[in-house]
C-alpha cells in the first residue's frame, strides 16, 4: 500500500539548510510570511547558537536509575538492563525495523537522547533531566527530527522498506551541521502572530513540546562527569510539599509516597556528593537555563 | 499464520516498565503487536495516575532508555492484564519491591551483628507472650479485602491488642539493641546515622507510649548495653519537637530475626515491603510475632493521633487501629495474573539476595 503523500519540501533529500532556505523563500513569495518572520528567525538563530545558553542534549531518568548511574558510573541502555519476568525471545520487530531504517551501526552502542532549550525534558521518561555537557557531544553526532518510532505510525508508515529507509535518511542530520536549520524547519509552521517578536520561552517550548522533540543518537558510554546539571520540574517539589502538609495534618502518606520521598532525598544527597548542580526548571525554560 | 486460527485475545499489556522507578507504559492490544494498540497510557508514582497518550511511540522510546521492554512470562509471551487497575497494582507493587534489599550501592548494607543469641531470645520472648494469645488464622488472598480488614480489626479488640502491644514492644527493643550494638560509640557515628537512630528511638517511645526508664527495664531481657542518657536524649528531642518525624521506609533501622525468618532481611523496612509487594506473604505467616515488624513500621508511618508522651495504653489501641487500617490499605489490593505474581515474587527474592 503506498504511503500518504508528504510535503516534498520538508521530507525532501536536500540539506536542511537548503530546505529551510527554500521554505523561507516560498513563505515570502506567496505572502504568508508576514513582516515578523525574518526577525523571528533571527532571534531563534541567535538563541540556538548561543554557546552558553543554547540547546543541550538531555536524558530523562528516574530516581533509582540515576542513583545507580551516579554510584556505578554506568548508564545502561535497554541491552544492559536486568529484567523482571521472563525475557522476550528476541528484540521487538518494531525495534529491529526502526533500527534498520535508521541505519544505526551496532544499536547496542547507542544511547537515545533529546534536544532541549531549558526545561526539564520529557517527564514520562523520568523526573530527573540530565543535561549533558556540550563538549561531550561530537559534532558528527546523529540527530533525527522526531521520535524515530513515529516512522511506525501513519502518515509516515505504510511504505515499502526502501522507501522507509530513504524517508528516514531525509529526516536525519548531524549535531553541528544541521541542528539549527532542522529546528527552524520544524518551528516555521508554528511561529507566533505577526505582531510581536518571539520570546526565548516560546522558542524553548517549540524546541521540545510535550513528547515532541529532536532525537539524538549518542554513541556511548555516558558517564557522570558528562552531566552539566540535573533539572526537574517544580511539580515534584510541590508534590513533596503536599505530602508533608498532609502528614502534618495527621494524614499518613502511603507506602509508595514514603518510598518516593526516600529516593528523592537520596538523589539530592548523591547529586550534592557528586557535585552535580541540581535545580528546578520552569516549563517555558525562562530564567533557569543552564546557569 | 493459519487464517482460520482465532485472533490473539486483546488485553492490557505492559509496553515498557521502569520497575524500581515505578513508571510504566501500557496499551490495549494483542500480545504480539504493539502497533495494534487502540489505547495507550502512562502510569507513574507517586500518584499512580493514568495519563492517556496519543500513540505507542513514547512507550517504544522509553524502552530505548532505562525502561525494560514489556513484561513477559517464562516463555517470553507478553502477560495480559484484565484492566488498568491490575496494571496500576503491578506498578505499585513492583516499585515497593524495588525498595527492598541493599538498595543503591552507595547506601551500603545495614551492619549485621549484635548479640549472637538475639534471635533465640526474641523467639523465647515472643513465645512467652503468645502463650496468652488465642490462635490467629492469617487471611489468604482469596478471602479478599473484607476478610483482611476483619482480621486487622480483630487485633484491636481488648485482650488481643495487649498481646500485640507486648509483641511490638519486645520487637522494637530488639531493634534498638541490635542497632546500638554497632562497634563504634555513638559519638563516632556520622551525623546522619546518629540522627536516624535518635529520631527513630524518639518516635518509638512516642508510638509505644513508652517511658525511657520503662524501655531500659524491658531491654535487659536482651542483655542490652543501652545508655540511659542516649535514651533520655532521644525522648526529650521528640518531646520538644526537635526531631523530624521519621520516614518509616527511610530509616536504616536493622531487623532482628527470629529463628525461622529469612536472614537475608537486613532492614526493618524490608520486612514491611515484602508484605506489601507479595500477595501470599500475609497468609504464609505462622503467628502474630511474624507480623510485629510490619505493625511497628505502620505505627511509625502513621504516628500517634495525639502527643505521645504519656503512657496511656488506651491511646495505643486507638493508634493501633489507625496503623492497621493504613497497613491494610498498603497491602496487595488486587490479584494479578499468575505469571505477573510469579514475576513479582522472583523480583522480591532477587532483591533480597545479598550482593557478592
mmCIF file of N, CA and C in Angstrom, chain A residues 40 43-44 47-48 117 187 198-208 284:
data_model
loop_
_atom_site.group_PDB
_atom_site.id
_atom_site.type_symbol
_atom_site.label_atom_id
_atom_site.label_comp_id
_atom_site.label_asym_id
_atom_site.label_seq_id
_atom_site.Cartn_x
_atom_site.Cartn_y
_atom_site.Cartn_z
ATOM 1 N N UNK A 40 11.817 36.805 13.574
ATOM 2 C CA UNK A 40 11.668 35.586 14.393
ATOM 3 C C UNK A 40 12.851 34.648 14.155
ATOM 4 N N UNK A 43 15.995 35.891 15.794
ATOM 5 C CA UNK A 43 16.010 35.681 17.255
ATOM 6 C C UNK A 43 16.271 34.205 17.569
ATOM 7 N N UNK A 44 15.562 33.341 16.847
ATOM 8 C CA UNK A 44 15.703 31.896 17.119
ATOM 9 C C UNK A 44 17.142 31.444 16.840
ATOM 10 N N UNK A 47 19.380 32.473 19.631
ATOM 11 C CA UNK A 47 19.208 31.649 20.835
ATOM 12 C C UNK A 47 19.806 30.245 20.645
ATOM 13 N N UNK A 48 19.628 29.701 19.458
ATOM 14 C CA UNK A 48 20.083 28.326 19.230
ATOM 15 C C UNK A 48 21.589 28.216 19.011
ATOM 16 N N UNK A 117 15.987 23.193 25.015
ATOM 17 C CA UNK A 117 16.495 24.536 25.303
ATOM 18 C C UNK A 117 15.833 24.947 26.613
ATOM 19 N N UNK A 187 9.986 24.521 13.348
ATOM 20 C CA UNK A 187 9.238 25.591 14.021
ATOM 21 C C UNK A 187 8.419 26.451 13.064
ATOM 22 N N UNK A 198 9.063 36.916 18.730
ATOM 23 C CA UNK A 198 9.065 35.675 19.521
ATOM 24 C C UNK A 198 9.990 35.814 20.744
ATOM 25 N N UNK A 199 9.650 35.134 21.825
ATOM 26 C CA UNK A 199 10.465 35.221 23.053
ATOM 27 C C UNK A 199 11.233 33.918 23.270
ATOM 28 N N UNK A 200 12.208 33.987 24.194
ATOM 29 C CA UNK A 200 13.026 32.793 24.442
ATOM 30 C C UNK A 200 12.192 31.651 25.019
ATOM 31 N N UNK A 201 11.210 31.994 25.861
ATOM 32 C CA UNK A 201 10.351 30.957 26.429
ATOM 33 C C UNK A 201 9.563 30.239 25.345
ATOM 34 N N UNK A 202 9.064 31.040 24.368
ATOM 35 C CA UNK A 202 8.317 30.416 23.267
ATOM 36 C C UNK A 202 9.225 29.503 22.441
ATOM 37 N N UNK A 203 10.474 29.958 22.241
ATOM 38 C CA UNK A 203 11.415 29.138 21.466
ATOM 39 C C UNK A 203 11.690 27.832 22.212
ATOM 40 N N UNK A 204 11.876 27.941 23.525
ATOM 41 C CA UNK A 204 12.122 26.743 24.332
ATOM 42 C C UNK A 204 10.982 25.743 24.164
ATOM 43 N N UNK A 205 9.752 26.262 24.183
ATOM 44 C CA UNK A 205 8.580 25.401 24.021
ATOM 45 C C UNK A 205 8.489 24.791 22.635
ATOM 46 N N UNK A 206 9.026 25.498 21.644
ATOM 47 C CA UNK A 206 8.980 24.957 20.281
ATOM 48 C C UNK A 206 10.071 23.907 20.050
ATOM 49 N N UNK A 207 11.196 24.043 20.754
ATOM 50 C CA UNK A 207 12.274 23.047 20.611
ATOM 51 C C UNK A 207 11.788 21.692 21.136
ATOM 52 N N UNK A 208 11.071 21.714 22.250
ATOM 53 C CA UNK A 208 10.518 20.472 22.799
ATOM 54 C C UNK A 208 9.117 20.749 23.317
ATOM 55 N N UNK A 284 8.516 26.841 30.586
ATOM 56 C CA UNK A 284 8.917 27.677 29.463
ATOM 57 C C UNK A 284 10.424 27.756 29.323
#
